[in-house]
Amino acid sequence: MTTMSGTDDNESNGIAPAVAQQIDENLKRLYSDATSEDLPPSLTELLNALREKDAQEKSGDE
């Protein structure tokens, strides 16, 4: 299996290729589902506040 770094590391970690492929597919499925979920309202509010603060700081620098 080729990792994100582009190296083939199955032999070095002792994981069978079929198992490594199954782990890879399961992780992709898990994170695909997670990225499609909405953020909690409290986190959305925090992000908006940080963006607003950042915009104010940038406009004050100019």
N, CA, C and O atoms as a DFTB+ gen file, in Angstrom:
248 C
 N C O
     1  1       0.841      -1.182       0.000
     2  2       0.000       0.000       0.000
     3  2       0.876       1.232       0.000
     4  3       1.857       1.291       0.742
     5  1       0.552       2.197      -0.799
     6  2       1.294       3.440      -0.830
     7  2       0.637       4.420       0.121
     8  3      -0.564       4.672       0.033
     9  1       1.423       4.970       1.027
    10  2       0.894       5.911       2.005
    11  2       0.851       7.307       1.419
    12  3       1.279       7.534       0.288
    13  1       0.328       8.246       2.205
    14  2       0.250       9.625       1.746
    15  2       1.633      10.183       1.423
    16  3       1.766      11.063       0.572
    17  1       2.654       9.679       2.092
    18  2       4.004      10.158       1.829
    19  2       4.560       9.562       0.543
    20  3       5.633       9.953       0.084
    21  1       3.821       8.607      -0.041
    22  2       4.242       8.018      -1.300
    23  2       5.151       6.822      -1.130
    24  3       5.697       6.318      -2.111
    25  1       5.325       6.360       0.087
    26  2       6.194       5.217       0.305
    27  2       5.369       3.962       0.494
    28  3       4.229       4.015       0.955
    29  1       5.955       2.837       0.135
    30  2       5.291       1.549       0.299
    31  2       5.794       0.949       1.600
    32  3       6.940       0.506       1.675
    33  1       4.936       0.928       2.643
    34  2       5.412       0.532       3.958
    35  2       4.780      -0.738       4.502
    36  3       4.922      -1.011       5.694
    37  1       4.095      -1.520       3.694
    38  2       3.454      -2.740       4.195
    39  2       4.463      -3.715       4.774
    40  3       4.210      -4.323       5.814
    41  1       5.590      -3.871       4.123
    42  2       6.576      -4.817       4.601
    43  2       7.163      -4.371       5.926
    44  3       7.438      -5.208       6.786
    45  1       7.360      -3.088       6.112
    46  2       7.999      -2.596       7.327
    47  2       7.083      -2.645       8.537
    48  3       7.576      -2.705       9.663
    49  1       5.758      -2.623       8.349
    50  2       4.869      -2.631       9.506
    51  2       4.185      -3.980       9.713
    52  3       3.452      -4.137      10.689
    53  1       4.393      -4.939       8.850
    54  2       3.867      -6.282       9.032
    55  2       2.383      -6.450       8.769
    56  3       1.813      -7.475       9.143
    57  1       1.737      -5.478       8.137
    58  2       0.307      -5.565       7.838
    59  2       0.131      -6.157       6.444
    60  3       0.751      -5.711       5.478
    61  1      -0.725      -7.167       6.362
    62  2      -1.006      -7.789       5.068
    63  2      -1.656      -6.765       4.142
    64  3      -2.446      -5.942       4.604
    65  1      -1.342      -6.796       2.852
    66  2      -1.910      -5.820       1.913
    67  2      -3.432      -5.752       1.940
    68  3      -3.995      -4.661       1.850
    69  1      -4.108      -6.886       2.062
    70  2      -5.576      -6.879       2.086
    71  2      -6.095      -6.163       3.335
    72  3      -7.086      -5.435       3.274
    73  1      -5.424      -6.372       4.454
    74  2      -5.822      -5.715       5.701
    75  2      -5.557      -4.220       5.604
    76  3      -6.392      -3.411       6.010
    77  1      -4.406      -3.853       5.071
    78  2      -4.072      -2.441       4.913
    79  2      -5.075      -1.745       3.999
    80  3      -5.468      -0.608       4.260
    81  1      -5.487      -2.414       2.941
    82  2      -6.470      -1.835       2.025
    83  2      -7.813      -1.653       2.727
    84  3      -8.476      -0.632       2.541
    85  1      -8.216      -2.630       3.527
    86  2      -9.483      -2.525       4.254
    87  2      -9.433      -1.379       5.264
    88  3     -10.402      -0.632       5.401
    89  1      -8.323      -1.238       5.965
    90  2      -8.167      -0.128       6.909
    91  2      -8.255       1.197       6.168
    92  3      -8.941       2.116       6.615
    93  1      -7.570       1.299       5.045
    94  2      -7.584       2.519       4.236
    95  2      -9.002       2.872       3.795
    96  3      -9.423       4.023       3.912
    97  1      -9.731       1.889       3.293
    98  2     -11.105       2.131       2.838
    99  2     -12.009       2.550       3.995
   100  3     -12.839       3.447       3.844
   101  1     -11.849       1.901       5.149
   102  2     -12.673       2.249       6.309
   103  2     -12.374       3.658       6.808
   104  3     -13.293       4.396       7.165
   105  1     -11.101       4.037       6.837
   106  2     -10.747       5.394       7.258
   107  2     -11.294       6.433       6.289
   108  3     -11.802       7.472       6.712
   109  1     -11.194       6.161       4.998
   110  2     -11.741       7.092       4.007
   111  2     -13.247       7.243       4.186
   112  3     -13.774       8.352       4.107
   113  1     -13.938       6.136       4.425
   114  2     -15.386       6.177       4.630
   115  2     -15.722       6.972       5.888
   116  3     -16.632       7.802       5.876
   117  1     -14.997       6.723       6.963
   118  2     -15.233       7.413       8.229
   119  2     -15.062       8.918       8.070
   120  3     -15.928       9.688       8.483
   121  1     -13.957       9.337       7.479
   122  2     -13.701      10.765       7.357
   123  2     -14.562      11.412       6.292
   124  3     -14.850      12.606       6.381
   125  1     -14.977      10.666       5.294
   126  2     -15.896      11.203       4.297
   127  2     -17.228      11.537       4.951
   128  3     -17.809      12.589       4.686
   129  1     -17.708      10.643       5.806
   130  2     -18.955      10.887       6.534
   131  2     -18.810      12.083       7.470
   132  3     -19.712      12.915       7.564
   133  1     -17.685      12.168       8.153
   134  2     -17.476      13.247       9.124
   135  2     -17.398      14.608       8.447
   136  3     -17.885      15.596       8.998
   137  1     -16.800      14.679       7.275
   138  2     -16.666      15.974       6.603
   139  2     -17.975      16.458       6.012
   140  3     -18.106      17.640       5.694
   141  1     -18.944      15.573       5.858
   142  2     -20.228      16.000       5.308
   143  2     -21.202      16.450       6.396
   144  3     -22.281      16.954       6.088
   145  1     -20.832      16.272       7.663
   146  2     -21.695      16.683       8.769
   147  2     -21.567      18.187       9.005
   148  3     -20.519      18.782       8.755
   149  1     -22.656      18.791       9.492
   150  2     -22.626      20.201       9.857
   151  2     -21.855      20.369      11.158
   152  3     -21.825      19.478      12.007
   153  1     -21.230      21.542      11.292
   154  2     -20.544      21.859      12.538
   155  2     -21.568      22.195      13.613
   156  3     -22.650      22.692      13.298
   157  1     -21.250      21.935      14.867
   158  2     -22.151      22.340      15.950
   159  2     -22.288      23.868      15.960
   160  3     -21.340      24.573      15.614
   161  1     -23.454      24.381      16.351
   162  2     -23.666      25.835      16.350
   163  2     -22.615      26.608      17.148
   164  3     -22.204      27.691      16.732
   165  1     -22.182      26.074      18.272
   166  2     -21.186      26.783      19.083
   167  2     -19.861      26.934      18.336
   168  3     -19.200      27.966      18.450
   169  1     -19.477      25.925      17.583
   170  2     -18.242      26.007      16.812
   171  2     -18.402      26.958      15.636
   172  3     -17.475      27.699      15.308
   173  1     -19.558      26.946      15.004
   174  2     -19.832      27.875      13.909
   175  2     -19.762      29.314      14.409
   176  3     -19.189      30.177      13.743
   177  1     -20.343      29.574      15.578
   178  2     -20.302      30.917      16.157
   179  2     -18.868      31.334      16.469
   180  3     -18.488      32.477      16.218
   181  1     -18.079      30.427      17.008
   182  2     -16.685      30.722      17.315
   183  2     -15.906      31.043      16.045
   184  3     -15.154      32.018      16.012
   185  1     -16.075      30.245      15.013
   186  2     -15.388      30.499      13.747
   187  2     -15.779      31.849      13.165
   188  3     -14.924      32.590      12.681
   189  1     -17.060      32.170      13.209
   190  2     -17.515      33.465      12.701
   191  2     -16.904      34.612      13.495
   192  3     -16.493      35.616      12.913
   193  1     -16.840      34.474      14.825
   194  2     -16.247      35.514      15.664
   195  2     -14.763      35.684      15.358
   196  3     -14.267      36.809      15.296
   197  1     -14.057      34.584      15.168
   198  2     -12.634      34.661      14.841
   199  2     -12.409      35.288      13.469
   200  3     -11.479      36.074      13.290
   201  1     -13.249      34.947      12.508
   202  2     -13.132      35.549      11.174
   203  2     -13.386      37.051      11.233
   204  3     -12.689      37.835      10.588
   205  1     -14.396      37.444      12.015
   206  2     -14.715      38.864      12.148
   207  2     -13.558      39.610      12.815
   208  3     -13.187      40.700      12.380
   209  1     -12.994      39.027      13.861
   210  2     -11.859      39.644      14.551
   211  2     -10.672      39.766      13.615
   212  3     -10.005      40.800      13.590
   213  1     -10.402      38.725      12.849
   214  2      -9.298      38.734      11.892
   215  2      -9.509      39.816      10.836
   216  3      -8.571      40.527      10.476
   217  1     -10.730      39.939      10.345
   218  2     -11.038      40.956       9.335
   219  2     -10.850      42.355       9.910
   220  3     -10.344      43.242       9.223
   221  1     -11.249      42.563      11.161
   222  2     -11.084      43.864      11.800
   223  2      -9.610      44.195      11.988
   224  3      -9.195      45.333      11.768
   225  1      -8.822      43.214      12.390
   226  2      -7.387      43.434      12.576
   227  2      -6.708      43.751      11.252
   228  3      -5.835      44.617      11.196
   229  1      -7.098      43.063      10.191
   230  2      -6.505      43.319       8.877
   231  2      -6.887      44.696       8.358
   232  3      -6.060      45.378       7.752
   233  1      -8.123      45.113       8.584
   234  2      -8.548      46.428       8.104
   235  2      -7.881      47.530       8.922
   236  3      -7.700      48.637       8.415
   237  1      -7.516      47.262      10.153
   238  2      -6.814      48.232      10.987
   239  2      -5.353      48.354      10.626
   240  3      -4.732      49.381      10.897
   241  1      -4.787      47.317      10.013
   242  2      -3.376      47.323       9.620
   243  2      -3.130      48.145       8.373
   244  3      -2.014      48.613       8.149
   245  1      -4.148      48.325       7.567
   246  2      -3.966      48.997       6.278
   247  2      -3.964      50.483       6.409
   248  3      -3.820      51.191       5.412
